[in-house]
PDB file of C-alpha atoms in Angstrom:
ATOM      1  CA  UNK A   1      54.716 -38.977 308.417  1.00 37.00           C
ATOM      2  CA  UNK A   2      56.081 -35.466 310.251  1.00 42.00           C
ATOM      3  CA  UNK A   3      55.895 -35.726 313.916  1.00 44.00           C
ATOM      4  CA  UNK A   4      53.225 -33.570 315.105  1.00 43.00           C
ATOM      5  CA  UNK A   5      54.708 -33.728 319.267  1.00 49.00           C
ATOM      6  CA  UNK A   6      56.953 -30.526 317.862  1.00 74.00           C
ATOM      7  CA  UNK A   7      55.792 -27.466 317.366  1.00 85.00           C
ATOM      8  CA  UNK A   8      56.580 -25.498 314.377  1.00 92.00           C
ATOM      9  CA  UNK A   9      59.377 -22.660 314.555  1.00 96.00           C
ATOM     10  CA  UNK A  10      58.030 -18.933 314.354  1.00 97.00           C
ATOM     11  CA  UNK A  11      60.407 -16.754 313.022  1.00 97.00           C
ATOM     12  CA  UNK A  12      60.047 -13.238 311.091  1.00 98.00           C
ATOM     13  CA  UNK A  13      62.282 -11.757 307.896  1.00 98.00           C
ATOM     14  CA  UNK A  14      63.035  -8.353 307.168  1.00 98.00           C
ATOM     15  CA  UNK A  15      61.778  -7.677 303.529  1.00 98.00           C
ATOM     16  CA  UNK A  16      61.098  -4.548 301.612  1.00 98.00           C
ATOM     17  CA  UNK A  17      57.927  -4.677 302.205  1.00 98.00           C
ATOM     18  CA  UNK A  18      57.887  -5.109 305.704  1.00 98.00           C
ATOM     19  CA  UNK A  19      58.805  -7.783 308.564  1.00 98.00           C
ATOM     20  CA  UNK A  20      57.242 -11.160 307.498  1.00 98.00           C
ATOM     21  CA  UNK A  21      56.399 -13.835 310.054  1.00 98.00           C
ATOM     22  CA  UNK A  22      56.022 -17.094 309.374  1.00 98.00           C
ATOM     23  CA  UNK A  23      56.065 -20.647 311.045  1.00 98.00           C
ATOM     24  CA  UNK A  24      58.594 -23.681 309.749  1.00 98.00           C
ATOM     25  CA  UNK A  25      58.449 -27.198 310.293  1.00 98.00           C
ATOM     26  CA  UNK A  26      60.463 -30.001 308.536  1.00 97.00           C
ATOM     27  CA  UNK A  27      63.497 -30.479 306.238  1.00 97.00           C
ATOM     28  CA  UNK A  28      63.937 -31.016 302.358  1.00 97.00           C
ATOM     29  CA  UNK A  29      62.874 -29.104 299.454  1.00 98.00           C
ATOM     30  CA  UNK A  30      60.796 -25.789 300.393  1.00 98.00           C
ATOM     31  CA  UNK A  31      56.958 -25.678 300.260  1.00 98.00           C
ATOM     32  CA  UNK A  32      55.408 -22.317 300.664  1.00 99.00           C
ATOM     33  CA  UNK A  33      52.020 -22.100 301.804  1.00 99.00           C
ATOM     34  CA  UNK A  34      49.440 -18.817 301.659  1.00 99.00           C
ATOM     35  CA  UNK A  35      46.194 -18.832 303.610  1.00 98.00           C
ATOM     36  CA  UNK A  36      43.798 -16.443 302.801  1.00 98.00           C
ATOM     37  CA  UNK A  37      41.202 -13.336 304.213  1.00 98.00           C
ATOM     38  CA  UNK A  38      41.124 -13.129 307.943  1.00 98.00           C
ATOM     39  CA  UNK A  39      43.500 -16.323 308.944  1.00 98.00           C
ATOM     40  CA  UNK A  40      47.106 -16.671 308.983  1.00 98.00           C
ATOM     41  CA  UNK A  41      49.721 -19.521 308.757  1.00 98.00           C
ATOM     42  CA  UNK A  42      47.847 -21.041 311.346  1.00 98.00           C
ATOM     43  CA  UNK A  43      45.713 -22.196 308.952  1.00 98.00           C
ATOM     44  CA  UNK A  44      48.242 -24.824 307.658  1.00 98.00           C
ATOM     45  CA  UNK A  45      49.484 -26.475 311.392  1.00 98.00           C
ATOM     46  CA  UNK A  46      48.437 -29.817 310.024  1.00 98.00           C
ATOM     47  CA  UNK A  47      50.144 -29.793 306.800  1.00 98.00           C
ATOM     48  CA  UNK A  48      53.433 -28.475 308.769  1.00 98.00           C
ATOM     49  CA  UNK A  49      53.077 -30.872 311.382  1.00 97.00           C
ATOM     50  CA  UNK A  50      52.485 -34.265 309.557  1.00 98.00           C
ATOM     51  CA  UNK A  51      54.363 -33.117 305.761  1.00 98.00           C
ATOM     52  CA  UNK A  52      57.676 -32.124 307.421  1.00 97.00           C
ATOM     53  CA  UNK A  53      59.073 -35.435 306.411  1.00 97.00           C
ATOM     54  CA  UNK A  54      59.387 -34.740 302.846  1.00 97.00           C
ATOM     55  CA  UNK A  55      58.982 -30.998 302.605  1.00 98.00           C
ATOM     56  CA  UNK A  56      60.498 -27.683 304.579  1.00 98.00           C
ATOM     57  CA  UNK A  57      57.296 -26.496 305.064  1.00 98.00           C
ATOM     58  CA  UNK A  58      57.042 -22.566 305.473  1.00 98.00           C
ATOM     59  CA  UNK A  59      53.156 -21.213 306.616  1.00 98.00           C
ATOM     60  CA  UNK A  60      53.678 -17.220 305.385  1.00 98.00           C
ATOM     61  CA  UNK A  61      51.389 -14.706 307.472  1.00 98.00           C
ATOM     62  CA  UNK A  62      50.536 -12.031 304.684  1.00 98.00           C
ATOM     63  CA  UNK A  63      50.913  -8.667 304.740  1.00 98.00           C
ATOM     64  CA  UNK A  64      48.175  -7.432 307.342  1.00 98.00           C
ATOM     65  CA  UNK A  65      47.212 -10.826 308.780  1.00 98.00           C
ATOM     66  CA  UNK A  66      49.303 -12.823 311.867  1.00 98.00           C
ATOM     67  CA  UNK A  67      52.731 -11.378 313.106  1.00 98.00           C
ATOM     68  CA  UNK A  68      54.129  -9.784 309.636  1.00 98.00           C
ATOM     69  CA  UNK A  69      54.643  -6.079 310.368  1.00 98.00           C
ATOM     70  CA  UNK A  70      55.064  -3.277 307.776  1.00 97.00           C
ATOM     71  CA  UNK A  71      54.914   0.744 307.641  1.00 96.00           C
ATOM     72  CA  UNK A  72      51.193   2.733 307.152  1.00 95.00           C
ATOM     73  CA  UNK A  73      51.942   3.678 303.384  1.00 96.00           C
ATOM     74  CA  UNK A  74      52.564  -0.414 302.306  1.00 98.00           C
ATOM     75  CA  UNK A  75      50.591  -1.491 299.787  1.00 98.00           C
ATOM     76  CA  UNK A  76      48.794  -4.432 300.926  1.00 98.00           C
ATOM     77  CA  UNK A  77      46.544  -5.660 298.157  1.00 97.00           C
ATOM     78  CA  UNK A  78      46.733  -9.034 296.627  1.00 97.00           C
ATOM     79  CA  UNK A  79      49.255  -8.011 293.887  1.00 97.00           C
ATOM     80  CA  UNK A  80      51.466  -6.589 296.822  1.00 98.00           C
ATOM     81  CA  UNK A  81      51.345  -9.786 298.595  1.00 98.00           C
ATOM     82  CA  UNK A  82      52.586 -11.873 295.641  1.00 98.00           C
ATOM     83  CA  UNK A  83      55.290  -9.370 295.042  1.00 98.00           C
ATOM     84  CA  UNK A  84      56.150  -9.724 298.821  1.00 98.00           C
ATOM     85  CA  UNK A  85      56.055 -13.584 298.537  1.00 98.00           C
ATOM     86  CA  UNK A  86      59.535 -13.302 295.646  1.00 98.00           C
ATOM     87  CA  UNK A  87      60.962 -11.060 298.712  1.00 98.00           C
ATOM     88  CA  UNK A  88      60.621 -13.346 301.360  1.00 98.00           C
ATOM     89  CA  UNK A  89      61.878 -16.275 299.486  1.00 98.00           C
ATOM     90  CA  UNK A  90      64.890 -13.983 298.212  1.00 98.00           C
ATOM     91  CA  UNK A  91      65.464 -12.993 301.790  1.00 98.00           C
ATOM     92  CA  UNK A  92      65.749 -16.865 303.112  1.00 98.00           C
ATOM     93  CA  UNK A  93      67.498 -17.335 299.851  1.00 98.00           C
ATOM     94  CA  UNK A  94      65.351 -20.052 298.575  1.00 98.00           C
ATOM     95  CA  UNK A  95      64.714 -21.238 294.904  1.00 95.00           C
ATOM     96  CA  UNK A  96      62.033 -23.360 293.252  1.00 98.00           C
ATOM     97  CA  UNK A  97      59.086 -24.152 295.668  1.00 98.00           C
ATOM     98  CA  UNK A  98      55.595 -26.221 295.490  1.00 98.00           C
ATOM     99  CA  UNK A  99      53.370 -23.515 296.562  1.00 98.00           C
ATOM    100  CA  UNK A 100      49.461 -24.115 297.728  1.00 99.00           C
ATOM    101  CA  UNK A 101      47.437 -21.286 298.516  1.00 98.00           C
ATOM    102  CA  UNK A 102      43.932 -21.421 299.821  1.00 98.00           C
ATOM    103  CA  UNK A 103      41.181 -18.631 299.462  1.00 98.00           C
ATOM    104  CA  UNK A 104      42.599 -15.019 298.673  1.00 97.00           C
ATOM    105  CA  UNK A 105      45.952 -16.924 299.305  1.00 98.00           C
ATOM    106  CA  UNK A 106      44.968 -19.079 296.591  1.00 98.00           C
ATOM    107  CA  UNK A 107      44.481 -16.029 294.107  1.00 98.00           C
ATOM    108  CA  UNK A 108      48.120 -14.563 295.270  1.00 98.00           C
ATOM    109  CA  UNK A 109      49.636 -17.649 294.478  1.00 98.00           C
ATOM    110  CA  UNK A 110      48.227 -17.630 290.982  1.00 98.00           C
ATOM    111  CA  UNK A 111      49.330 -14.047 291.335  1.00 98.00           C
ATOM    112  CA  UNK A 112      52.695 -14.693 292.362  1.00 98.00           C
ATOM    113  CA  UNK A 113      53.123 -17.761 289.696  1.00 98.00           C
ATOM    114  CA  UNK A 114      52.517 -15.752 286.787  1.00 98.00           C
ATOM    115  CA  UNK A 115      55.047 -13.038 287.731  1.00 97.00           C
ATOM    116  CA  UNK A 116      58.089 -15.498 288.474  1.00 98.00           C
ATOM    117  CA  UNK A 117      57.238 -19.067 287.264  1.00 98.00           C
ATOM    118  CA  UNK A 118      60.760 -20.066 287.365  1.00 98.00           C
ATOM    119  CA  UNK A 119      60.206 -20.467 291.069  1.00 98.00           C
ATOM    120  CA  UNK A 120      57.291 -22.509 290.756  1.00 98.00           C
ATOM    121  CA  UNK A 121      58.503 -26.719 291.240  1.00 98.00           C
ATOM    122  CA  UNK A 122      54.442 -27.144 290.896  1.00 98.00           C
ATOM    123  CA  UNK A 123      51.416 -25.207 292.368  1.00 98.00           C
ATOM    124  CA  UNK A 124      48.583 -26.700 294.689  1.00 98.00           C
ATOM    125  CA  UNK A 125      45.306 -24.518 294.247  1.00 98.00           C
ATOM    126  CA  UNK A 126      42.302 -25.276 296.588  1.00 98.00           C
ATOM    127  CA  UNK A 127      38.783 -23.143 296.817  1.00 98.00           C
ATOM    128  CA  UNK A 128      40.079 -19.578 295.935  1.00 98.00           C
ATOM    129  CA  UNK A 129      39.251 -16.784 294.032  1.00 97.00           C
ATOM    130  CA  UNK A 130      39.864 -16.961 290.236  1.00 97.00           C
ATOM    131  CA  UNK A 131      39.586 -14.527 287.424  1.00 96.00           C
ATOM    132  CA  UNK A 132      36.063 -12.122 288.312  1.00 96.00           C
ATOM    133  CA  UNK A 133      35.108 -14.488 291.023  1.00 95.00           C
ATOM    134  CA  UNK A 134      37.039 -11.658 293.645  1.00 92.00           C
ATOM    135  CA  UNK A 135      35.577 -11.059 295.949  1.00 93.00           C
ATOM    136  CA  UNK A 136      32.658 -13.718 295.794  1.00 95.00           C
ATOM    137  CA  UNK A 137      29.088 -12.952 295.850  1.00 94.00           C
ATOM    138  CA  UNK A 138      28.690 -14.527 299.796  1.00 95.00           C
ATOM    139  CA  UNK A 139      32.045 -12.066 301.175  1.00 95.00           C
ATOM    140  CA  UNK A 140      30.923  -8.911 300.109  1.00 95.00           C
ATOM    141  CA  UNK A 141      28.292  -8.229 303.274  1.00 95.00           C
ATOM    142  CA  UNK A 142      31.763  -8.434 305.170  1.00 95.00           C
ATOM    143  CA  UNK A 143      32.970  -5.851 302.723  1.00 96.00           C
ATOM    144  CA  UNK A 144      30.534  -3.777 302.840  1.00 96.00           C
ATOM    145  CA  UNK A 145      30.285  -3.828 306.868  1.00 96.00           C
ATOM    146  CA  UNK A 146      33.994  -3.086 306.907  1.00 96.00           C
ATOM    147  CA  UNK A 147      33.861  -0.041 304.417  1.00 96.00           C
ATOM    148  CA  UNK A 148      30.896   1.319 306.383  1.00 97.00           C
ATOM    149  CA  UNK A 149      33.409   1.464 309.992  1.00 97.00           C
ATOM    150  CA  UNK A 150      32.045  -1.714 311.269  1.00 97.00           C
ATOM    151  CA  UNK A 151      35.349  -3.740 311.158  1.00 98.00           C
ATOM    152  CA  UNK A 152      36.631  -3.030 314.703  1.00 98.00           C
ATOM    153  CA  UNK A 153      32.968  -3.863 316.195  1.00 98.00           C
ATOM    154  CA  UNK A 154      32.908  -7.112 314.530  1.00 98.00           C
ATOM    155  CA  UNK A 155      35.971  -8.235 315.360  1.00 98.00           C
ATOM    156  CA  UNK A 156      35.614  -7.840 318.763  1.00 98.00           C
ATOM    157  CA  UNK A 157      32.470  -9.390 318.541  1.00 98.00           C
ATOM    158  CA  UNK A 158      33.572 -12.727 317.414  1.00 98.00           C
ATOM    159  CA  UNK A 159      36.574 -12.366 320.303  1.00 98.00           C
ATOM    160  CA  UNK A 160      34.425 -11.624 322.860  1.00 98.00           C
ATOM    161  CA  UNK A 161      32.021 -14.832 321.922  1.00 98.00           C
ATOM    162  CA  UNK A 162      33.621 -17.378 319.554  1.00 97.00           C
ATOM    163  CA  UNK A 163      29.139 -18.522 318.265  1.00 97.00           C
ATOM    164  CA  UNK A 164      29.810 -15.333 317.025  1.00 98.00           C
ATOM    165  CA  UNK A 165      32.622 -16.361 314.404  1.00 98.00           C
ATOM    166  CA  UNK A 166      30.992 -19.634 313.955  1.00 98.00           C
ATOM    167  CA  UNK A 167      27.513 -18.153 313.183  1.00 97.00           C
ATOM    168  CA  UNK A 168      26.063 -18.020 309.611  1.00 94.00           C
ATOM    169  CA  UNK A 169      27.069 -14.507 309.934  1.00 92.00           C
ATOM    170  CA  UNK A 170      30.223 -14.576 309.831  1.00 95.00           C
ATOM    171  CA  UNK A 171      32.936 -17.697 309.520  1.00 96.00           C
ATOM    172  CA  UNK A 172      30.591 -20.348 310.083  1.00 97.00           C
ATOM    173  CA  UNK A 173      30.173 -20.795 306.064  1.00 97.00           C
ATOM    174  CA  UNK A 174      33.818 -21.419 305.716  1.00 98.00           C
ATOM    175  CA  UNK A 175      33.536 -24.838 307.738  1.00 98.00           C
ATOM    176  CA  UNK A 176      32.160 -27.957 307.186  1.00 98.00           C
ATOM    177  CA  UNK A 177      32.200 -28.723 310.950  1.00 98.00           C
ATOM    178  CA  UNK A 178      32.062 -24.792 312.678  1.00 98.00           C
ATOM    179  CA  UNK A 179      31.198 -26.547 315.918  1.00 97.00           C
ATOM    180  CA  UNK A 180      34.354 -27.955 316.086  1.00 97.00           C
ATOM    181  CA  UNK A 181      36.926 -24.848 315.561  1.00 98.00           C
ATOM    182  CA  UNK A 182      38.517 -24.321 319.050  1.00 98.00           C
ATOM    183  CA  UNK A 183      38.341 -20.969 321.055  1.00 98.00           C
ATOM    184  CA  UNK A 184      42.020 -21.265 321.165  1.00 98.00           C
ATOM    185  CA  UNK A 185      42.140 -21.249 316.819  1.00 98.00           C
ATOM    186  CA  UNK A 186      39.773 -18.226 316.828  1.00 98.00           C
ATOM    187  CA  UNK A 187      42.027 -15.983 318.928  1.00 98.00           C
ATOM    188  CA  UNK A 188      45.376 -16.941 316.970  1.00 98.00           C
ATOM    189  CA  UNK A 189      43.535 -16.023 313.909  1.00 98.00           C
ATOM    190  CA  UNK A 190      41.541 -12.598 314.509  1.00 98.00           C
ATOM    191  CA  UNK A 191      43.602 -11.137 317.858  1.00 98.00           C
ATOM    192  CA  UNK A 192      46.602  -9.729 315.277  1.00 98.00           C
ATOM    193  CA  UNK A 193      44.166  -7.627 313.396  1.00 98.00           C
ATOM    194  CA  UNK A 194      43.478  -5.935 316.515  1.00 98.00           C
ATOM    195  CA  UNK A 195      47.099  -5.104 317.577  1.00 95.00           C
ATOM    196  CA  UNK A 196      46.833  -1.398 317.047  1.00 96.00           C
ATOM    197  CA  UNK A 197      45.603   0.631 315.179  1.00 97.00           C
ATOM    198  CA  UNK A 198      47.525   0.532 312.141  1.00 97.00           C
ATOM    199  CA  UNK A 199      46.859  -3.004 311.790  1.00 97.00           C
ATOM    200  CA  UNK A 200      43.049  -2.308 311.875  1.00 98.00           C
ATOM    201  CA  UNK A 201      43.920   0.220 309.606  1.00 97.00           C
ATOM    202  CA  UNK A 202      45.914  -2.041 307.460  1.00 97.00           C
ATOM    203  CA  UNK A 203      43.774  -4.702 307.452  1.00 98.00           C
ATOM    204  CA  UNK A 204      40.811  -2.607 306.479  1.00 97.00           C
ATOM    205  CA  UNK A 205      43.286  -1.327 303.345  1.00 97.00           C
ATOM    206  CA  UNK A 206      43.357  -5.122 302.531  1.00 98.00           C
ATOM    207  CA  UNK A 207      40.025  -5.432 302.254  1.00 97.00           C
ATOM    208  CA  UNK A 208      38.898  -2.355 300.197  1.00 96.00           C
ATOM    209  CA  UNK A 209      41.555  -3.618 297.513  1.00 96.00           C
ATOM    210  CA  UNK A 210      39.957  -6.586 296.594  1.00 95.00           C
ATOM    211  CA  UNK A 211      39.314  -6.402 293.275  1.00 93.00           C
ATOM    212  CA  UNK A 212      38.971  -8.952 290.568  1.00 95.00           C
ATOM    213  CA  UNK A 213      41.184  -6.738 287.939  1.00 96.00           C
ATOM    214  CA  UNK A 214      44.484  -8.432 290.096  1.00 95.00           C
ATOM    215  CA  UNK A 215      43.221 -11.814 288.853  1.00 95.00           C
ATOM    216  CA  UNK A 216      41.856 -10.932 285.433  1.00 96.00           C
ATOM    217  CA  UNK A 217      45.044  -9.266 284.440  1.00 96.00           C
ATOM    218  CA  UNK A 218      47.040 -12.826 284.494  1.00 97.00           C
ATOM    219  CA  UNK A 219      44.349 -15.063 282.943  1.00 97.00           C
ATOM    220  CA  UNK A 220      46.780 -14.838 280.065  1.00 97.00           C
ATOM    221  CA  UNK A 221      50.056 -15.633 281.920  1.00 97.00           C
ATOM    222  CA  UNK A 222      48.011 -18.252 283.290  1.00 98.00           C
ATOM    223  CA  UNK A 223      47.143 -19.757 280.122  1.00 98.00           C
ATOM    224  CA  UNK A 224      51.307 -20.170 279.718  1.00 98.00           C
ATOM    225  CA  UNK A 225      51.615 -21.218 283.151  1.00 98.00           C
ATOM    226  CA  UNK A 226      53.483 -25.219 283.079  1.00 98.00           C
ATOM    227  CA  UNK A 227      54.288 -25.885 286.141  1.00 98.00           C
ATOM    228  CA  UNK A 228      52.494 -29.118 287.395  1.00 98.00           C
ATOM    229  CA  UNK A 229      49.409 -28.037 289.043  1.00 98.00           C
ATOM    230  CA  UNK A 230      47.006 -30.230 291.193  1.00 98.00           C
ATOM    231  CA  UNK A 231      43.416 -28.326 291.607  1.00 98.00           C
ATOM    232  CA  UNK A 232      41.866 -29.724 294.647  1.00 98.00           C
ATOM    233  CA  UNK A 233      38.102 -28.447 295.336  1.00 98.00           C
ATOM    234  CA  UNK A 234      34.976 -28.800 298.563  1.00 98.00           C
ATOM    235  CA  UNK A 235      32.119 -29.461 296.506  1.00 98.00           C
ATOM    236  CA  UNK A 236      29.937 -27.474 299.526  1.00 98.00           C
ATOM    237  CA  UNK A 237      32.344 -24.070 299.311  1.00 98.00           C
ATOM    238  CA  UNK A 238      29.280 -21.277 299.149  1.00 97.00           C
ATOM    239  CA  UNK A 239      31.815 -19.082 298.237  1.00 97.00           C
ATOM    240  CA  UNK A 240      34.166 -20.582 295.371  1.00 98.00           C
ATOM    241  CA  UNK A 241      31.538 -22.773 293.297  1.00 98.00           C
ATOM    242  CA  UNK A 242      32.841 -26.310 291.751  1.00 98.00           C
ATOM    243  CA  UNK A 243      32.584 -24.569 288.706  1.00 98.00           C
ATOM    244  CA  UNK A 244      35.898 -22.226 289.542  1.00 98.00           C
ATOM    245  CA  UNK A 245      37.735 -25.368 290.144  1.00 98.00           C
ATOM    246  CA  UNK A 246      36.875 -26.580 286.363  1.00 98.00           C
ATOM    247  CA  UNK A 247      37.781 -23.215 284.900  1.00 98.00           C
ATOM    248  CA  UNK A 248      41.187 -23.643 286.608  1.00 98.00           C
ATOM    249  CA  UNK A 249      41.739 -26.612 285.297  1.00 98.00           C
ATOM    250  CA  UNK A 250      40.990 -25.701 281.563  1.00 98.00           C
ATOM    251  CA  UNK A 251      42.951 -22.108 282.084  1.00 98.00           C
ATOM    252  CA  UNK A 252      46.242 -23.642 283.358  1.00 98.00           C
ATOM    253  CA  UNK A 253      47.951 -25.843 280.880  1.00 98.00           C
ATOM    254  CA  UNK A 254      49.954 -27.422 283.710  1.00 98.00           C
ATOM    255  CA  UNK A 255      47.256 -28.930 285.755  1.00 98.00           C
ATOM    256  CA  UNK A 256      47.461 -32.299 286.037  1.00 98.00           C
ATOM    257  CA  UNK A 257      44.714 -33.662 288.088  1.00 97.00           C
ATOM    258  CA  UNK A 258      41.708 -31.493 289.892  1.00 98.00           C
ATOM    259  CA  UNK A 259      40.303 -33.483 293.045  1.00 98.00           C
ATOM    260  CA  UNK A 260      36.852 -33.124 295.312  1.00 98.00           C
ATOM    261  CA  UNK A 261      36.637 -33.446 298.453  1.00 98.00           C
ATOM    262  CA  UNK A 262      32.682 -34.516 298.977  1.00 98.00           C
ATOM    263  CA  UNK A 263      31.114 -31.871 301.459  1.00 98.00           C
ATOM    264  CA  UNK A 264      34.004 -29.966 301.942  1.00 98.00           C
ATOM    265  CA  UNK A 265      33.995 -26.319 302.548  1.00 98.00           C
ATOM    266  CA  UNK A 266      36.527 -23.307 302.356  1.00 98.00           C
ATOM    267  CA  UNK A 267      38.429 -24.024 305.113  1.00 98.00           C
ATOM    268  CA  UNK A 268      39.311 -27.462 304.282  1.00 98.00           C
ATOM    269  CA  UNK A 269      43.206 -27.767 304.787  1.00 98.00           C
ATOM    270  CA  UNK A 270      41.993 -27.094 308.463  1.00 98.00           C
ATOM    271  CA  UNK A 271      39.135 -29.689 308.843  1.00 98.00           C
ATOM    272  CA  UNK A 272      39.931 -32.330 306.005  1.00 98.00           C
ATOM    273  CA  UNK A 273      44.004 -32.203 306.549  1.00 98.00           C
ATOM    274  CA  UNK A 274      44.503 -35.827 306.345  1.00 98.00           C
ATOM    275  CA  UNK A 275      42.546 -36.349 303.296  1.00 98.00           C
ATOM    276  CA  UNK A 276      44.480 -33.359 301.397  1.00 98.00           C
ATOM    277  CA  UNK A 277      47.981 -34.017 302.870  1.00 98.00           C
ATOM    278  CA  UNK A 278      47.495 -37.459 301.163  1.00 98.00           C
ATOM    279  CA  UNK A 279      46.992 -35.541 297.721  1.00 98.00           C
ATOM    280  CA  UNK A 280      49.795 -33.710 298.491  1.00 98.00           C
ATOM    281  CA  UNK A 281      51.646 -36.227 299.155  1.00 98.00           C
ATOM    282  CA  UNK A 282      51.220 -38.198 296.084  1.00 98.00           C
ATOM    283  CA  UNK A 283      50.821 -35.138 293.779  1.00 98.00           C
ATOM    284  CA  UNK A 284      54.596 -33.894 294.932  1.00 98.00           C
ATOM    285  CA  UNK A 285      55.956 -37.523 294.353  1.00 97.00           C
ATOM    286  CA  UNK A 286      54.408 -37.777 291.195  1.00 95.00           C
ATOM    287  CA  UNK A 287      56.263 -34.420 290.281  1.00 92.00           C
ATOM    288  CA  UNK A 288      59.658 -34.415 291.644  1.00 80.00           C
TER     289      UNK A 288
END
């Protein structure tokens, strides 16, 4: 069940939009996987690690997250991203995927599913935004601190002391277990976004985008969307309510099953892995 000894294989692809990075681990047919706000394909180590036996998994690091690099004018909203996504698979030359996204990664993958759905072998949604649910209710003090200059401050803050990431403040919402996410998993995820200054300045561009008008504009596509979907849901998530998980469920004619994991927060690929690998698992045999 993947062998977890080997690293994944960081590489980066030169796309219009800019130079993506983004890890690799295993062999077979290609599944694409989009973290969301913040993170980057770090996020998904687990599934890469212990999936790679039945899947070439591929963790993408959005535009202004991780290691992907682009020029000061790129547009990096969510629409951007999902246009990016058909660039970088065109680039590796790669055709249908199964494609999970998680959080805003979640939204670009419904994004990215209505504008080519020819690529999509099926589609794996877990706690994300969804229609006018972008951003949620519970991000937009981070919004609003970012718009006002504070980005830079507070992530620095949460570098310099990692209680500060894991503090009801800031990330600690996003996990089930925020005791347990290692110093080590902090820096990968929030040192990029302090590279230079264009990446600030990028990823302070990403976050004044969010808007729900990306999602609401392909409720309809989504209502045509069907490729096999599996919905899988933290009933705890203080930021995407059960509810969302329903409404994705109804809205996508392709969905066919929605899951809950009991207590389960944002962040779950990262704390629950085993538990959602093993609906991955099943859910691509069931479709292939």
């Amino acid at each position: 069940m993947g062998d977890i000894s080997q690293a994944p294989v960081q590489h980066s692809v030169e796309t219009p939009s800019g130079r993506i990075h983004y890890r690799e681990q295993g062999a077979g047919p290609v599944a694409l996987f989009v973290h969301g706000v913040l993170l980057n394909g770090h996020l998904w180590r687990h599934q890469l690690a212990k999936l790679g036996d039945i899947r070439r998994c591929i963790a993408v690091d959005l535009l202004a997250h991780g290691g992907t690099e682009s020029t000061p004018d790129q547009d990096v909203s969510v629409t951007a991203n999902a246009v990016m996504l058909g660039q970088f698979l065109d680039a590796l030359e790669i055709g249908p995927i199964d494609l999970v996204g998680n959080d805003s990664g979640g939204g670009i993958a419904q994004i990215f599913a209505t504008l080519q759905p020819e690529r999509i072998r099926s589609l794996t949604l877990t706690d994300c935004d969804a229609q006018d649910n972008w951003p949620p209710e519970a991000f937009k003090p981070f919004l609003e601190m970012a718009a006002a200059g504070g980005l830079r401050g507070a992530l620095e803050a949460m570098l310099a002391d990692s209680s500060v990431y894991r503090s009801a403040q800031a990330l600690g919402p996003a996990y089930e277990h925020p005791e347990r996410v290692s110093d080590d998993d902090i820096e990968t995820y929030l040192r990029p976004l302090l590279h230079s200054e264009q990446r600030l300045g990028d990823f302070e561009r990403f976050l004044a985008a969010f808007d729900n008008s990306h999602t609401v504009s392909v409720e309809a596509r989504l209502k045509a969307l069907q490729a096999p979907t599996l919905i899988v849901w933290g009933t705890d998530d203080v930021y995407f309510d059960l509810a969302w998980s329903h409404w994705l469920a109804r809205t996508i004619p392709g969905t066919r099953r929605r899951g809950e994991l009991p207590g389960a927060r944002l962040f779950f690929p990262e704390e629950r892995w085993a538990e959602f690998n093993a609906e991955l698992r099943s859910f691509w045999h069931e479709t292939q």
